[in-house]
Tab-separated table of C-alpha atoms in Angstrom:
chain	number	residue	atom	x	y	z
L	1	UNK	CA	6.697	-36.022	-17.194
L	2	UNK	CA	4.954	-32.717	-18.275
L	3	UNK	CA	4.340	-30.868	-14.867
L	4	UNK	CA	0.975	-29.647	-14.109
L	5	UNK	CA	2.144	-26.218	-12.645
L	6	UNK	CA	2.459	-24.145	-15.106
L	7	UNK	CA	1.089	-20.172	-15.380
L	8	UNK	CA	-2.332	-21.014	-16.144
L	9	UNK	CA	-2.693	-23.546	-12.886
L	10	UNK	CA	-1.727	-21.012	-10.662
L	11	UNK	CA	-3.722	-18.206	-12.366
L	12	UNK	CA	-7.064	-20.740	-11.645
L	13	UNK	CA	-5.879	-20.781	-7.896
L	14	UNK	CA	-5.738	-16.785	-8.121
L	15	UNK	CA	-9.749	-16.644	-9.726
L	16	UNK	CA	-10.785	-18.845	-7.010
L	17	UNK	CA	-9.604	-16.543	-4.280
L	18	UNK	CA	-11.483	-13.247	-6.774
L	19	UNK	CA	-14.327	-15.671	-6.749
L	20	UNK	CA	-14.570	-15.910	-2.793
L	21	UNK	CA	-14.105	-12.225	-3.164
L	22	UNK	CA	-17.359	-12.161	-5.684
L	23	UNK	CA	-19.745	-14.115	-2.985
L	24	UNK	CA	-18.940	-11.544	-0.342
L	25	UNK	CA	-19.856	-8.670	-2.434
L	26	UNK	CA	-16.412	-7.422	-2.697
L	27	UNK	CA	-14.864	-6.610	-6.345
L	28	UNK	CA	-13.519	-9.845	-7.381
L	29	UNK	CA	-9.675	-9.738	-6.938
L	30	UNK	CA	-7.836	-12.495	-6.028
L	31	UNK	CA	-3.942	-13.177	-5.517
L	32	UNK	CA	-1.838	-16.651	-4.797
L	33	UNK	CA	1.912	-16.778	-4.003
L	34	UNK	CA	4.507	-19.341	-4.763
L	35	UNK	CA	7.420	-19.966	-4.191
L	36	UNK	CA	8.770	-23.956	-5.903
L	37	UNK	CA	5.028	-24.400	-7.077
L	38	UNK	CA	3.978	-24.291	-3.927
L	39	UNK	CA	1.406	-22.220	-2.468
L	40	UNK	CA	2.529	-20.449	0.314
L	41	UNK	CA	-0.143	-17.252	0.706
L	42	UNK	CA	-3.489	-16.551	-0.754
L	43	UNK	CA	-5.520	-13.435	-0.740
L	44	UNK	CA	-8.501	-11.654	-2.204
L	45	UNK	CA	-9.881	-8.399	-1.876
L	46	UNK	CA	-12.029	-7.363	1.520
L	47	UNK	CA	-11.923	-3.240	1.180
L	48	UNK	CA	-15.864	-3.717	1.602
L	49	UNK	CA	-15.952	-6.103	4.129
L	50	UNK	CA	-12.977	-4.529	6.357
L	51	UNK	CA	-13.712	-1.138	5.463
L	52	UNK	CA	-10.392	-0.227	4.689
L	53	UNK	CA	-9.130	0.957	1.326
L	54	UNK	CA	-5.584	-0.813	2.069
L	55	UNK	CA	-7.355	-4.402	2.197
L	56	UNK	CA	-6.216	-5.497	-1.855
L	57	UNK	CA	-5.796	-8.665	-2.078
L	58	UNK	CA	-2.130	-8.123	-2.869
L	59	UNK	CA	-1.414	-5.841	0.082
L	60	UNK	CA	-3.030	-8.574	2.747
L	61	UNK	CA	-1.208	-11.788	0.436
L	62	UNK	CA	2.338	-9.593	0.684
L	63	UNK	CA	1.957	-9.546	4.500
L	64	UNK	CA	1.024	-13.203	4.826
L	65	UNK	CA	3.784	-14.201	2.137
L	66	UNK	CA	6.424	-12.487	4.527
L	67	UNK	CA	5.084	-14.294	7.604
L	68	UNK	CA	5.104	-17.267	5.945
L	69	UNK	CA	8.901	-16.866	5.021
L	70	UNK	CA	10.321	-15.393	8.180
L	71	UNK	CA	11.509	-12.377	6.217
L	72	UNK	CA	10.326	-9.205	3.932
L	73	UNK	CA	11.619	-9.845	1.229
L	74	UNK	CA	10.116	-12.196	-1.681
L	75	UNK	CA	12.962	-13.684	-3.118
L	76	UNK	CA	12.027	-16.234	-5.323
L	77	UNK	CA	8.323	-15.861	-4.982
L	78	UNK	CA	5.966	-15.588	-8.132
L	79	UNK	CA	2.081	-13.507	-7.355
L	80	UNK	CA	-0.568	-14.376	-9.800
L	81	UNK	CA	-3.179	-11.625	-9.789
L	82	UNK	CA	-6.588	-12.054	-11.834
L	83	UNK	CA	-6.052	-7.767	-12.441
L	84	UNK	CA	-3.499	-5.896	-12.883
L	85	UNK	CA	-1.819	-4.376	-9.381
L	86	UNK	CA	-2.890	-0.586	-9.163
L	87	UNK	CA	-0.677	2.174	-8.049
L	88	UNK	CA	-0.973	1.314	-3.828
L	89	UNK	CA	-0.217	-2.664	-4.537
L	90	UNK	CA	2.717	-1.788	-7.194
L	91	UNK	CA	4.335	0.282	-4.959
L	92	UNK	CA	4.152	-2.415	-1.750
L	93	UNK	CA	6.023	-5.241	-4.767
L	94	UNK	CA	8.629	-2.902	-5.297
L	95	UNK	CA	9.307	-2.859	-1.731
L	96	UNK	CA	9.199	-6.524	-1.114
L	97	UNK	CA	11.169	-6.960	-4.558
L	98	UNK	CA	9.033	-10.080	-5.420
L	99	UNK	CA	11.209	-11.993	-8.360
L	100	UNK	CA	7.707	-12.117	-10.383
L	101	UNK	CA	4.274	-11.180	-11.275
L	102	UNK	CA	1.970	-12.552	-13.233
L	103	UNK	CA	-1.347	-10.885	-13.980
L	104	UNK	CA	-4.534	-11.978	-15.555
L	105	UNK	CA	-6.669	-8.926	-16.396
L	106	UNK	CA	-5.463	-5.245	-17.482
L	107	UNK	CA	-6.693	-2.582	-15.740
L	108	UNK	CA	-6.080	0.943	-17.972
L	109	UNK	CA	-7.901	3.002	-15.366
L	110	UNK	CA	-6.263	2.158	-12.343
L	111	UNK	CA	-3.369	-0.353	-13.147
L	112	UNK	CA	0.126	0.647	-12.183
L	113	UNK	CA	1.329	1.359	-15.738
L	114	UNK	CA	-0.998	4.230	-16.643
L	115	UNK	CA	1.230	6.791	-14.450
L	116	UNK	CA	4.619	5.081	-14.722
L	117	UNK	CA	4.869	3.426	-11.171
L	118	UNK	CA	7.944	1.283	-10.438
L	119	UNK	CA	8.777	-2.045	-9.747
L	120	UNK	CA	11.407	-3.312	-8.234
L	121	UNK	CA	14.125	-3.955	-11.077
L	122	UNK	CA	14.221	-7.794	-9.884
L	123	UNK	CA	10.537	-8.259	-10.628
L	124	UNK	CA	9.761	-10.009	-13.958
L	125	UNK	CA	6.621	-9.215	-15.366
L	126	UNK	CA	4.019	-11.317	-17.646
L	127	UNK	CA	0.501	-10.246	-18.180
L	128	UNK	CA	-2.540	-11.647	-19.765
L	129	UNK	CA	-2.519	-15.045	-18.371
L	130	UNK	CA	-5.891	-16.380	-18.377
L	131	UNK	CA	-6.986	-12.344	-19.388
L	132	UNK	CA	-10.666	-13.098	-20.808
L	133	UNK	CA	-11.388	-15.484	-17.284
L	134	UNK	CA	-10.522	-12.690	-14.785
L	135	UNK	CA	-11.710	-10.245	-16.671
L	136	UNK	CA	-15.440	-11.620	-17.299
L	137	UNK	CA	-15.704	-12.063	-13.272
L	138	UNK	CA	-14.961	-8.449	-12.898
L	139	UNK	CA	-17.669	-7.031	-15.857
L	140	UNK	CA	-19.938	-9.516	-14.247
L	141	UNK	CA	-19.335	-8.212	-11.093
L	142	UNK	CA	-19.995	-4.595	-11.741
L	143	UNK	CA	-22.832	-5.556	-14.474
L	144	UNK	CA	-24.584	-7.036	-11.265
L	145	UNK	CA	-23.496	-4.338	-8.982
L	146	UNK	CA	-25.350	-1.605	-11.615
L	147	UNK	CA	-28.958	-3.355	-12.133
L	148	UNK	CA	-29.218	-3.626	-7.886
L	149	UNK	CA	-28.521	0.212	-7.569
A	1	UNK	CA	-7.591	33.945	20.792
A	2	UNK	CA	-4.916	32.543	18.635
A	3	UNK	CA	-5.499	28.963	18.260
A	4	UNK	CA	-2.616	26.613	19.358
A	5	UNK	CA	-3.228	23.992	15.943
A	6	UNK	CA	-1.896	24.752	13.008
A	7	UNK	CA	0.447	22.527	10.546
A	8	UNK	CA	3.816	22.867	13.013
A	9	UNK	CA	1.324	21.691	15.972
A	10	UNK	CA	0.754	18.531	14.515
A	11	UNK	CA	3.608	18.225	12.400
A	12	UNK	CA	5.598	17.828	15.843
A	13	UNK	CA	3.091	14.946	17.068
A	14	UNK	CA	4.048	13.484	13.629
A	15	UNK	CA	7.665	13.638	14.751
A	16	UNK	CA	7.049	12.495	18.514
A	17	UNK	CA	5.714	9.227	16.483
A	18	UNK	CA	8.860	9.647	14.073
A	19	UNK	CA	11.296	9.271	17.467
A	20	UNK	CA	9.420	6.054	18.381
A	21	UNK	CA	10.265	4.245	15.133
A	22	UNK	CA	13.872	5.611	16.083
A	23	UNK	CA	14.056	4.243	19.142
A	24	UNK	CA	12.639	1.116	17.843
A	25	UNK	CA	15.889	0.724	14.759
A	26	UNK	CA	12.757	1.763	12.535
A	27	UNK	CA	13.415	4.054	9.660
A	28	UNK	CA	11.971	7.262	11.511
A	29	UNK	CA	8.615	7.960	9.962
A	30	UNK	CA	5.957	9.258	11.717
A	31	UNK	CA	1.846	10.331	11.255
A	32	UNK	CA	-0.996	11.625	12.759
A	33	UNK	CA	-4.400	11.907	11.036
A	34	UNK	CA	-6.561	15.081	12.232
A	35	UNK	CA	-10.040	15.757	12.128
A	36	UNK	CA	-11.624	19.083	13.497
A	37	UNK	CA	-8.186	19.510	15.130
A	38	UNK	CA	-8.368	16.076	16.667
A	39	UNK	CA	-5.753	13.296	16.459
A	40	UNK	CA	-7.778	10.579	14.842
A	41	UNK	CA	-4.951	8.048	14.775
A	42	UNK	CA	-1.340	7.943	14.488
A	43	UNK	CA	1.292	5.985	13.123
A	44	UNK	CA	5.074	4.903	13.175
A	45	UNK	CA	6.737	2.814	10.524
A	46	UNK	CA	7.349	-0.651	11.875
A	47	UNK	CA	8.349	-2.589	8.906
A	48	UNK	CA	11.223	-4.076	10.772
A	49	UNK	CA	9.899	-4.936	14.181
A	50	UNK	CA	6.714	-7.090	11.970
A	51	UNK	CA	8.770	-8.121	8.518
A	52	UNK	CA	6.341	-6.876	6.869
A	53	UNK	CA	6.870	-3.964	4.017
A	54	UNK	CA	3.433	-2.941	3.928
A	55	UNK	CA	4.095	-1.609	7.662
A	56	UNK	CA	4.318	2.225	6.865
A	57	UNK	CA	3.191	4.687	9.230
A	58	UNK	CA	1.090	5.699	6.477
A	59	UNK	CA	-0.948	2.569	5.599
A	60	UNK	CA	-1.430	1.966	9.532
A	61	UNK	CA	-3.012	5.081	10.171
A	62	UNK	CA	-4.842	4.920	7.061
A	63	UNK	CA	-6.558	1.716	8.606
A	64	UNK	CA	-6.416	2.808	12.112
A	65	UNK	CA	-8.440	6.473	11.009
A	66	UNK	CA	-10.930	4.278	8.531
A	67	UNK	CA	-11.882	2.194	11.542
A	68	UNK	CA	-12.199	4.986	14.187
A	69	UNK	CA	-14.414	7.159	11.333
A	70	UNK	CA	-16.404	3.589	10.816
A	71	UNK	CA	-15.829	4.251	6.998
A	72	UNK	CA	-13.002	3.800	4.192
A	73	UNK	CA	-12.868	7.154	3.027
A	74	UNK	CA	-11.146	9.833	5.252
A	75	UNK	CA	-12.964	12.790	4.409
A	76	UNK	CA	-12.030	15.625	6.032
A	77	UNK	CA	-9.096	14.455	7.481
A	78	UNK	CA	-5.766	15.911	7.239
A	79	UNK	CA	-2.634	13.506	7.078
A	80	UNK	CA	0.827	14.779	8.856
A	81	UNK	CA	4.131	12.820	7.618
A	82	UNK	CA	7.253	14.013	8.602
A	83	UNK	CA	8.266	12.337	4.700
A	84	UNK	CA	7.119	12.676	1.394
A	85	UNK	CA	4.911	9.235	0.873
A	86	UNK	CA	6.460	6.614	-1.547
A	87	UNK	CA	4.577	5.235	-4.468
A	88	UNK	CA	2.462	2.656	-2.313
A	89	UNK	CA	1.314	5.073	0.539
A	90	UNK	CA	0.362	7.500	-2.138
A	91	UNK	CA	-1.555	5.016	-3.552
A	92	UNK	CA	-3.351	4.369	-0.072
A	93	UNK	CA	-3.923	7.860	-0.040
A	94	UNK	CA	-5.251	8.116	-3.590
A	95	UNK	CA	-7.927	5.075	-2.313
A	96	UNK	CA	-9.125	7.199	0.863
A	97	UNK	CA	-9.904	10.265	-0.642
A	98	UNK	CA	-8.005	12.405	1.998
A	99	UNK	CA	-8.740	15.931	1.997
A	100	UNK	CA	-5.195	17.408	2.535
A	101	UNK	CA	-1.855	15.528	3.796
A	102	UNK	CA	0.953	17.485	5.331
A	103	UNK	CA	4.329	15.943	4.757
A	104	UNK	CA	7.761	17.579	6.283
A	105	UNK	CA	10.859	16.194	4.603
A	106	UNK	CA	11.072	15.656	0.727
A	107	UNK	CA	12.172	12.339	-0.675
A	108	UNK	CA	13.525	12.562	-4.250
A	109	UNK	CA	14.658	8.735	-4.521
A	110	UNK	CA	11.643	7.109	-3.391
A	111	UNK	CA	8.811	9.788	-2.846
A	112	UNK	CA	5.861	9.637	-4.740
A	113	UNK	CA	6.131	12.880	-6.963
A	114	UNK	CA	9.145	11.161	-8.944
A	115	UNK	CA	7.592	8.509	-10.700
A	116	UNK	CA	4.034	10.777	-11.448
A	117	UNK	CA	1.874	8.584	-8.236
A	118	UNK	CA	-1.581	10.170	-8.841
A	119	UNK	CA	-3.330	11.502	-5.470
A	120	UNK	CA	-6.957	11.909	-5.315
A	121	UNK	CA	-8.193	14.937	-7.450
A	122	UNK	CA	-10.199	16.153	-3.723
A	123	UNK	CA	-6.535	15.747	-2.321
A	124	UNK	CA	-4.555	18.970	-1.307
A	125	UNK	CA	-0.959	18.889	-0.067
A	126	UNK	CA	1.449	20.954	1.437
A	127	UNK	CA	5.122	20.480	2.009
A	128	UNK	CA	7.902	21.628	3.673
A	129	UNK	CA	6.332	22.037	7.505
A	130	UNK	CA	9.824	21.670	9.978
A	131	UNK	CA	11.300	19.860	6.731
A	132	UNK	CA	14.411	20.405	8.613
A	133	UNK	CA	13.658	19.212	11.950
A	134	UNK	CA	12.046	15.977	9.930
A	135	UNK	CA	15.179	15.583	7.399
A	136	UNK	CA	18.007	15.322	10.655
A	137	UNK	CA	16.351	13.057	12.559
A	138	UNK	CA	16.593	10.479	9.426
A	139	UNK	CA	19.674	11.973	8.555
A	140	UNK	CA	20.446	11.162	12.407
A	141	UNK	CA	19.332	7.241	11.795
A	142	UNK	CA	21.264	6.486	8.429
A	143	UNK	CA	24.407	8.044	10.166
A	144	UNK	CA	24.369	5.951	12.827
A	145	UNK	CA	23.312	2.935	10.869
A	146	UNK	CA	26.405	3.189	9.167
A	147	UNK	CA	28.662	3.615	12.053
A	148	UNK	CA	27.398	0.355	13.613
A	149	UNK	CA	28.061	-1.700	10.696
């Protein structure tokens, strides 16, 4: 039996969180983590709507993750992110040494790798998962964003 | 008249919220965010006591100043840390905009100046303030760590 959780299944799960992100005005970021294909934390970005810079949707979905496990650490967990995790939400997985990440989107501005931020040496990386998806949300975000102003 | 606030003033509230992460079995890290020469908000790490690895001092008072300003961006505001931020309070920092942190004890392993962690361009930082008196009292915790295990 082919099993339907694969990268790309969980990667939709993460652009539906960026997409409830989108309809509340916020830049559409959005962030599942499982642990044996199962969902066990879900996040998207609320910096606008909590008026807090440290509301990423990976920041908020780390904290619920842990909750949800009884412990800090994410051992065995997997994060899908539609964009790649800037310098703030890099730093907070290399603390909770998360086994994986998966990201949709690069962000060469304001992703992690531009200025050589660490992960945690456990943390397997793969990037470009559903790439042109996330990434469309986010130009049509701030394509919308520009003809209001 | 010689004003009673400058960097060792509130470098020492920082520590006063350093000793109640001790007390606590915290990793002692402490905060206070100033404005006009008022304490804004303060912080102690607490990463232990809620599982949670996003539970700096830093990222706390971060929120905690952001909500008393009624804004994200802490303009104006001064940050005292009695250590050099890692790589995801930095980031934090680098999303508010702070005018100036303050931060007492280096931290070569895990500080943010090893790895190149941008701060905000409008971001100015001094180091060093009672580095010493910051440095024992975590030299104080690991020592006694070890002796109880």
């Amino acid at each position: 039996m082919i099993s339907p959780f694969d990268d790309t299944y969980f990667m939709k799960k993460a652009l539906e969180e960026a997409e409830v992100a989108y309809d509340k005005g916020e830049i559409p970021v959005g962030v599942v983590v499982v642990i044996n294909d199962r969902i066990i934390a879900r996040g998207h970005n609320l910096t606008e709507t909590l008026n807090d810079v440290t509301a990423h949707a990976e920041m908020q979905a780390i904290t619920a993750a842990a909750s949800f496990l009884g412990g800090k650490y994410l051992q065995n967990c997997t994060m899908y992110i539609t964009l790649e995790p800037c310098q703030m939400c890099a730093g907070a997985l290399y603390w909770s040494q998360i086994s994986k990440i998966v990201f949709g989107a690069s962000d060469p501005q304001r992703g992690y790798r531009k200025n050589g931020v660490q992960l945690h040496p456990k943390t397997k990386v793969v990037s470009g998962i559903m790439e042109e998806d996330c990434g469309d949300l986010l130009k049509r975000f701030f394509i919308e964003k520009r003809n209001l102003n």
